[in-house]
Amino acid sequence: MVAAGRERVNARRWSERLAVPTAFVLTVAILALVFYYPVLSVLREAVVRAGSLTAAPLVDVLGDPFYTGVAHYLFTAPLSIPAGVLDWIRAGFPSVEFGLFGFTAFQAFLSTLASVVVGLPGAYLLARFEFRGRRTLRSLTILPFVLPSIMVAVGFLAMFGQNGLLNDVLGALGLGQVNLLFTLEIIVLAHAFYNAPLVTRLVTTAWEGVDARRVETARALGAGPFRAFRDIVVPQLLPALLTAALLTFVFTFLSFPIVLALGGLRLATVEVWLYARVQDLELAEAATLGTIETVLSLALTYLYLRYEARQTTASGGTTLPRRALAVGWKTLRDPVRIGLAVYGVGILVLFVGPLVSMVVESVTGPNGLTSAYYEFLLDQQATTAAGTTKPLPAIANSLAFGVGTLALAVPMGIVVSVMATRGGTGSRLAETLMSAPLAVSGVVVGLGLLQTLVFGTTVAGYRFTAGGALAIVVAHAVAAYPFVTRNVTPALAGIDSQLVDSARSLGASRFRTLLDVELPLVWTAVLAGGAFAFAISIGEFDTTVLLAEGVESYTMPVALERYIGNRSLGPSLGPATAMGTVLLLVTAASFLVIERLGGRWEP
């Protein structure tokens, strides 16, 4: 009996000792199965023909002027200067043929520039002024990470469309109408909506870390306010600004639903054209495009990680004091406050306007207030016509997929966080695991899952397939778990190491210490990460729109996109805005949970 008891105790100790490494191995296995293998299958499709390696598909795409513009000569005649190029130079560079990749990079550059221009004044406001609601305003900078892109696109359609709220206001004021639909300008504005808060958040953090003593020393040595700002403050802000700009460029280069809804094929980027190729069943060409896009995005992400690793964060010192932001007659005599007031109006138009316009449009018809669009959704639910996109299944699917994502993403995120806080090789591997899914577009992941899980994979003579619903859940988990990790890792790293050492010295295993000591101390971070994961799943569109194609597993964002594109629903955006409002309520609830629990997303 005693010997049997000892064996059970030893077995339990060994199982607890192996629990964390086993969980990490399982996490790696899940990522290998549902992320790395599907993505590598896409890459393989681009470089393997008839069982042998070949660069022909890549050369065909890179040598096509449609894809690379004037740069296609670099791949078709790299050692010569074609006569066409000489004529173009002699003509004084009359125009530039960007090609698909060039246009994608060009719109990403413009979107990055707009995001920096919009985000920097916000960072100045939050870092240098004290006012009521400042902390709430700062917490709102994480809001774009939980707002579905396709829903924001509907908001921009309702705000800036020909019959949008902006034109209604301009008409009431007797001013001319503007129509930004299917223009590069509205795409850039929508990208700024998403990425300017990222610039604001990162630069604000850097600005608040500036040591006031260094500024005071510069002033004492005779430097004026401008020179002290230029020589002391700007060099400390520049790393954060460059980091935010590089991240914004990557995000906008891979942007999909914004460009799809607001630009269509007329202003297609690589991601939109890749999706169009998949819809046309041109899977080989889609794989080649996805391969080139993935290589470019991974290269940019590598530059970001290398640059971030070289930065050092100053600690200690005295922060710059904030000034009170009073509103009154003094504001009219202060150019800085006048500028901030004008900036505030612009922010309301850009950030609040689209969401308000969507809600207003959902309850407003040609003759005033109406509930017709919500009644239309109910009619869609009651119809028996084949191929109808019904709202209730979309809502139920979204909620079910969100719960399934929680079940996978939260444990995966915790395991990666545990490994990341240990330091050494495991920490670097965890960082790699955490960053890779963020650098690959959702359409590429969806294409890989479509080819491997949905269409099936043959192993040892057996064909394994997974339904669209399962593929969607695992795809959402891969997209969501980095947000769990970003919340949990700082919390775990902040635990007093003496608490952990005391538990270990009393005989607790690493797994038991994690369960009984560490996780109870960071449960709010875990809950915030879970809320992030749920919100990411609810709003995920890029992968879902491929995996839900032709099956009854569409979600609210997919249903929303179908309502936009279906002309049988009538010329009004009303049904789409009604569905978007429902989606807004769900994501707003998720944001309230994240904000209440102190959720964070620091790239």
PDB file of C-alpha atoms in Angstrom, residues 150-324:
ATOM      1  CA  ILE A 150     -15.733  45.245 -42.686  1.00  0.00           C
ATOM      2  CA  MET A 151     -18.004  46.997 -40.181  1.00  0.00           C
ATOM      3  CA  VAL A 152     -15.791  50.094 -40.250  1.00  0.00           C
ATOM      4  CA  ALA A 153     -15.948  49.984 -44.060  1.00  0.00           C
ATOM      5  CA  VAL A 154     -19.754  50.058 -43.856  1.00  0.00           C
ATOM      6  CA  GLY A 155     -19.466  53.046 -41.525  1.00  0.00           C
ATOM      7  CA  PHE A 156     -17.302  54.874 -44.048  1.00  0.00           C
ATOM      8  CA  LEU A 157     -19.799  54.057 -46.791  1.00  0.00           C
ATOM      9  CA  ALA A 158     -22.584  55.495 -44.632  1.00  0.00           C
ATOM     10  CA  MET A 159     -20.515  58.569 -43.769  1.00  0.00           C
ATOM     11  CA  PHE A 160     -18.738  59.480 -47.012  1.00  0.00           C
ATOM     12  CA  GLY A 161     -20.988  57.899 -49.671  1.00  0.00           C
ATOM     13  CA  GLN A 162     -22.996  59.902 -52.162  1.00  0.00           C
ATOM     14  CA  ASN A 163     -26.064  59.691 -49.909  1.00  0.00           C
ATOM     15  CA  GLY A 164     -24.026  59.629 -46.713  1.00  0.00           C
ATOM     16  CA  LEU A 165     -24.316  61.716 -43.597  1.00  0.00           C
ATOM     17  CA  LEU A 166     -21.505  64.058 -44.631  1.00  0.00           C
ATOM     18  CA  ASN A 167     -23.289  65.042 -47.853  1.00  0.00           C
ATOM     19  CA  ASP A 168     -26.543  65.475 -45.924  1.00  0.00           C
ATOM     20  CA  VAL A 169     -24.804  67.974 -43.628  1.00  0.00           C
ATOM     21  CA  LEU A 170     -23.088  69.730 -46.546  1.00  0.00           C
ATOM     22  CA  GLY A 171     -26.419  69.952 -48.379  1.00  0.00           C
ATOM     23  CA  ALA A 172     -28.116  71.456 -45.338  1.00  0.00           C
ATOM     24  CA  LEU A 173     -25.369  74.100 -45.234  1.00  0.00           C
ATOM     25  CA  GLY A 174     -25.796  74.850 -48.929  1.00  0.00           C
ATOM     26  CA  LEU A 175     -22.400  73.443 -49.865  1.00  0.00           C
ATOM     27  CA  GLY A 176     -21.539  71.110 -52.732  1.00  0.00           C
ATOM     28  CA  GLN A 177     -21.511  67.352 -52.341  1.00  0.00           C
ATOM     29  CA  VAL A 178     -18.417  65.161 -52.258  1.00  0.00           C
ATOM     30  CA  ASN A 179     -18.204  61.541 -53.321  1.00  0.00           C
ATOM     31  CA  LEU A 180     -15.190  59.635 -52.049  1.00  0.00           C
ATOM     32  CA  LEU A 181     -16.437  56.142 -52.827  1.00  0.00           C
ATOM     33  CA  PHE A 182     -14.029  53.988 -54.797  1.00  0.00           C
ATOM     34  CA  THR A 183     -11.230  56.523 -54.478  1.00  0.00           C
ATOM     35  CA  LEU A 184      -7.775  56.203 -53.004  1.00  0.00           C
ATOM     36  CA  GLU A 185      -8.606  58.979 -50.555  1.00  0.00           C
ATOM     37  CA  ILE A 186     -11.297  57.050 -48.700  1.00  0.00           C
ATOM     38  CA  ILE A 187      -9.043  53.983 -48.442  1.00  0.00           C
ATOM     39  CA  VAL A 188      -6.284  56.116 -46.922  1.00  0.00           C
ATOM     40  CA  LEU A 189      -8.758  57.705 -44.485  1.00  0.00           C
ATOM     41  CA  ALA A 190     -10.096  54.314 -43.414  1.00  0.00           C
ATOM     42  CA  HIS A 191      -6.568  53.025 -42.876  1.00  0.00           C
ATOM     43  CA  ALA A 192      -5.822  56.111 -40.790  1.00  0.00           C
ATOM     44  CA  PHE A 193      -8.907  55.295 -38.704  1.00  0.00           C
ATOM     45  CA  TYR A 194      -7.293  51.985 -37.794  1.00  0.00           C
ATOM     46  CA  ASN A 195      -3.629  52.882 -37.509  1.00  0.00           C
ATOM     47  CA  ALA A 196      -3.468  56.477 -36.247  1.00  0.00           C
ATOM     48  CA  PRO A 197      -4.410  55.247 -32.717  1.00  0.00           C
ATOM     49  CA  LEU A 198      -1.446  52.855 -32.926  1.00  0.00           C
ATOM     50  CA  VAL A 199       0.856  55.805 -33.658  1.00  0.00           C
ATOM     51  CA  THR A 200      -0.746  57.779 -30.841  1.00  0.00           C
ATOM     52  CA  ARG A 201      -0.389  54.955 -28.333  1.00  0.00           C
ATOM     53  CA  LEU A 202       3.263  54.153 -29.051  1.00  0.00           C
ATOM     54  CA  VAL A 203       4.440  57.769 -29.283  1.00  0.00           C
ATOM     55  CA  THR A 204       2.502  58.747 -26.138  1.00  0.00           C
ATOM     56  CA  THR A 205       4.275  56.020 -24.187  1.00  0.00           C
ATOM     57  CA  ALA A 206       7.655  57.232 -25.467  1.00  0.00           C
ATOM     58  CA  TRP A 207       6.797  60.876 -24.767  1.00  0.00           C
ATOM     59  CA  GLU A 208       5.803  60.082 -21.196  1.00  0.00           C
ATOM     60  CA  GLY A 209       9.189  58.373 -20.749  1.00  0.00           C
ATOM     61  CA  VAL A 210      11.225  61.479 -21.639  1.00  0.00           C
ATOM     62  CA  ASP A 211      13.373  62.529 -18.673  1.00  0.00           C
ATOM     63  CA  ALA A 212      12.418  66.080 -17.718  1.00  0.00           C
ATOM     64  CA  ARG A 213      15.845  66.642 -16.136  1.00  0.00           C
ATOM     65  CA  ARG A 214      17.554  66.371 -19.524  1.00  0.00           C
ATOM     66  CA  VAL A 215      15.211  68.976 -20.968  1.00  0.00           C
ATOM     67  CA  GLU A 216      15.776  71.260 -17.982  1.00  0.00           C
ATOM     68  CA  THR A 217      19.545  70.867 -18.346  1.00  0.00           C
ATOM     69  CA  ALA A 218      19.361  71.823 -22.015  1.00  0.00           C
ATOM     70  CA  ARG A 219      17.281  74.901 -21.136  1.00  0.00           C
ATOM     71  CA  ALA A 220      19.725  75.861 -18.379  1.00  0.00           C
ATOM     72  CA  LEU A 221      22.580  75.712 -20.916  1.00  0.00           C
ATOM     73  CA  GLY A 222      20.834  78.275 -23.098  1.00  0.00           C
ATOM     74  CA  ALA A 223      18.743  76.156 -25.464  1.00  0.00           C
ATOM     75  CA  GLY A 224      15.384  77.604 -26.399  1.00  0.00           C
ATOM     76  CA  PRO A 225      12.151  75.587 -26.168  1.00  0.00           C
ATOM     77  CA  PHE A 226      12.293  74.571 -29.829  1.00  0.00           C
ATOM     78  CA  ARG A 227      15.941  73.511 -29.724  1.00  0.00           C
ATOM     79  CA  ALA A 228      15.448  71.576 -26.475  1.00  0.00           C
ATOM     80  CA  PHE A 229      12.525  69.784 -28.101  1.00  0.00           C
ATOM     81  CA  ARG A 230      14.515  69.090 -31.281  1.00  0.00           C
ATOM     82  CA  ASP A 231      17.705  67.899 -29.564  1.00  0.00           C
ATOM     83  CA  ILE A 232      16.315  66.097 -26.508  1.00  0.00           C
ATOM     84  CA  VAL A 233      12.680  65.076 -27.052  1.00  0.00           C
ATOM     85  CA  VAL A 234      12.628  64.229 -30.764  1.00  0.00           C
ATOM     86  CA  PRO A 235      15.493  61.665 -30.612  1.00  0.00           C
ATOM     87  CA  GLN A 236      13.600  59.829 -27.862  1.00  0.00           C
ATOM     88  CA  LEU A 237      10.348  59.875 -29.810  1.00  0.00           C
ATOM     89  CA  LEU A 238      11.851  58.840 -33.127  1.00  0.00           C
ATOM     90  CA  PRO A 239      12.272  55.095 -32.342  1.00  0.00           C
ATOM     91  CA  ALA A 240       8.629  54.793 -31.290  1.00  0.00           C
ATOM     92  CA  LEU A 241       7.508  56.774 -34.327  1.00  0.00           C
ATOM     93  CA  LEU A 242       9.533  54.606 -36.717  1.00  0.00           C
ATOM     94  CA  THR A 243       8.235  51.454 -35.043  1.00  0.00           C
ATOM     95  CA  ALA A 244       4.644  52.642 -35.391  1.00  0.00           C
ATOM     96  CA  ALA A 245       5.231  53.677 -39.016  1.00  0.00           C
ATOM     97  CA  LEU A 246       6.744  50.309 -39.943  1.00  0.00           C
ATOM     98  CA  LEU A 247       3.919  48.391 -38.259  1.00  0.00           C
ATOM     99  CA  THR A 248       1.352  50.605 -39.979  1.00  0.00           C
ATOM    100  CA  PHE A 249       2.972  49.980 -43.354  1.00  0.00           C
ATOM    101  CA  VAL A 250       2.836  46.209 -42.786  1.00  0.00           C
ATOM    102  CA  PHE A 251      -0.794  46.336 -41.652  1.00  0.00           C
ATOM    103  CA  THR A 252      -1.927  48.507 -44.566  1.00  0.00           C
ATOM    104  CA  PHE A 253       0.111  46.512 -47.084  1.00  0.00           C
ATOM    105  CA  LEU A 254      -1.854  43.431 -45.975  1.00  0.00           C
ATOM    106  CA  SER A 255      -5.177  45.271 -45.644  1.00  0.00           C
ATOM    107  CA  PHE A 256      -8.089  43.372 -47.157  1.00  0.00           C
ATOM    108  CA  PRO A 257     -11.707  44.182 -46.139  1.00  0.00           C
ATOM    109  CA  ILE A 258     -11.186  47.964 -46.180  1.00  0.00           C
ATOM    110  CA  VAL A 259      -9.880  47.912 -49.752  1.00  0.00           C
ATOM    111  CA  LEU A 260     -12.393  45.267 -50.850  1.00  0.00           C
ATOM    112  CA  ALA A 261     -15.413  47.277 -49.659  1.00  0.00           C
ATOM    113  CA  LEU A 262     -14.201  50.808 -50.410  1.00  0.00           C
ATOM    114  CA  GLY A 263     -12.079  50.249 -53.511  1.00  0.00           C
ATOM    115  CA  GLY A 264     -13.143  46.948 -55.056  1.00  0.00           C
ATOM    116  CA  LEU A 265     -11.203  45.561 -57.999  1.00  0.00           C
ATOM    117  CA  ARG A 266     -10.860  49.085 -59.387  1.00  0.00           C
ATOM    118  CA  LEU A 267      -8.335  49.872 -56.619  1.00  0.00           C
ATOM    119  CA  ALA A 268      -7.323  46.295 -55.877  1.00  0.00           C
ATOM    120  CA  THR A 269      -4.268  45.580 -53.773  1.00  0.00           C
ATOM    121  CA  VAL A 270      -2.369  42.297 -53.765  1.00  0.00           C
ATOM    122  CA  GLU A 271      -4.614  40.953 -51.020  1.00  0.00           C
ATOM    123  CA  VAL A 272      -7.853  41.808 -52.855  1.00  0.00           C
ATOM    124  CA  TRP A 273      -6.564  40.418 -56.146  1.00  0.00           C
ATOM    125  CA  LEU A 274      -5.412  37.257 -54.359  1.00  0.00           C
ATOM    126  CA  TYR A 275      -8.946  36.816 -53.024  1.00  0.00           C
ATOM    127  CA  ALA A 276     -10.360  37.375 -56.524  1.00  0.00           C
ATOM    128  CA  ARG A 277      -8.024  34.700 -57.916  1.00  0.00           C
ATOM    129  CA  VAL A 278      -9.254  32.226 -55.304  1.00  0.00           C
ATOM    130  CA  GLN A 279     -12.860  32.990 -56.170  1.00  0.00           C
ATOM    131  CA  ASP A 280     -12.053  32.344 -59.839  1.00  0.00           C
ATOM    132  CA  LEU A 281     -10.401  29.035 -58.785  1.00  0.00           C
ATOM    133  CA  GLU A 282      -7.042  30.234 -60.118  1.00  0.00           C
ATOM    134  CA  LEU A 283      -5.387  28.629 -57.101  1.00  0.00           C
ATOM    135  CA  ALA A 284      -1.898  28.273 -58.619  1.00  0.00           C
ATOM    136  CA  GLU A 285      -1.698  31.966 -59.454  1.00  0.00           C
ATOM    137  CA  ALA A 286      -3.179  32.813 -56.046  1.00  0.00           C
ATOM    138  CA  ALA A 287      -0.507  30.698 -54.354  1.00  0.00           C
ATOM    139  CA  THR A 288       2.232  32.500 -56.261  1.00  0.00           C
ATOM    140  CA  LEU A 289       0.848  35.901 -55.294  1.00  0.00           C
ATOM    141  CA  GLY A 290       0.501  34.750 -51.697  1.00  0.00           C
ATOM    142  CA  THR A 291       4.100  33.532 -51.655  1.00  0.00           C
ATOM    143  CA  ILE A 292       5.523  36.838 -52.893  1.00  0.00           C
ATOM    144  CA  GLU A 293       3.307  38.810 -50.506  1.00  0.00           C
ATOM    145  CA  THR A 294       4.276  36.611 -47.553  1.00  0.00           C
ATOM    146  CA  VAL A 295       7.995  36.953 -48.283  1.00  0.00           C
ATOM    147  CA  LEU A 296       7.646  40.733 -48.419  1.00  0.00           C
ATOM    148  CA  SER A 297       5.592  40.939 -45.200  1.00  0.00           C
ATOM    149  CA  LEU A 298       7.951  38.589 -43.336  1.00  0.00           C
ATOM    150  CA  ALA A 299      10.917  40.689 -44.448  1.00  0.00           C
ATOM    151  CA  LEU A 300       9.236  43.856 -43.169  1.00  0.00           C
ATOM    152  CA  THR A 301       8.311  42.146 -39.903  1.00  0.00           C
ATOM    153  CA  TYR A 302      11.904  40.927 -39.501  1.00  0.00           C
ATOM    154  CA  LEU A 303      13.133  44.514 -39.926  1.00  0.00           C
ATOM    155  CA  TYR A 304      10.626  45.639 -37.297  1.00  0.00           C
ATOM    156  CA  LEU A 305      11.728  42.973 -34.800  1.00  0.00           C
ATOM    157  CA  ARG A 306      15.418  43.693 -35.378  1.00  0.00           C
ATOM    158  CA  TYR A 307      14.864  47.405 -34.978  1.00  0.00           C
ATOM    159  CA  GLU A 308      12.744  46.926 -31.855  1.00  0.00           C
ATOM    160  CA  ALA A 309      15.357  44.604 -30.306  1.00  0.00           C
ATOM    161  CA  ARG A 310      18.031  47.301 -30.684  1.00  0.00           C
ATOM    162  CA  GLN A 311      15.991  49.890 -28.832  1.00  0.00           C
ATOM    163  CA  THR A 312      16.543  50.490 -25.147  1.00  0.00           C
ATOM    164  CA  THR A 313      13.852  51.861 -22.869  1.00  0.00           C
ATOM    165  CA  ALA A 314      15.013  54.450 -20.398  1.00  0.00           C
ATOM    166  CA  SER A 315      13.783  53.943 -16.856  1.00  0.00           C
ATOM    167  CA  GLY A 316      13.660  56.230 -13.870  1.00  0.00           C
ATOM    168  CA  GLY A 317      13.942  59.997 -14.002  1.00  0.00           C
ATOM    169  CA  THR A 318      11.277  62.637 -13.800  1.00  0.00           C
ATOM    170  CA  THR A 319       8.590  62.757 -16.468  1.00  0.00           C
ATOM    171  CA  LEU A 320       7.646  65.965 -18.197  1.00  0.00           C
ATOM    172  CA  PRO A 321       4.849  67.741 -16.300  1.00  0.00           C
ATOM    173  CA  ARG A 322       1.486  67.990 -18.031  1.00  0.00           C
ATOM    174  CA  ARG A 323      -0.262  71.293 -18.491  1.00  0.00           C
ATOM    175  CA  ALA A 324      -3.903  71.801 -17.665  1.00  0.00           C
TER     176      ALA A 324
END
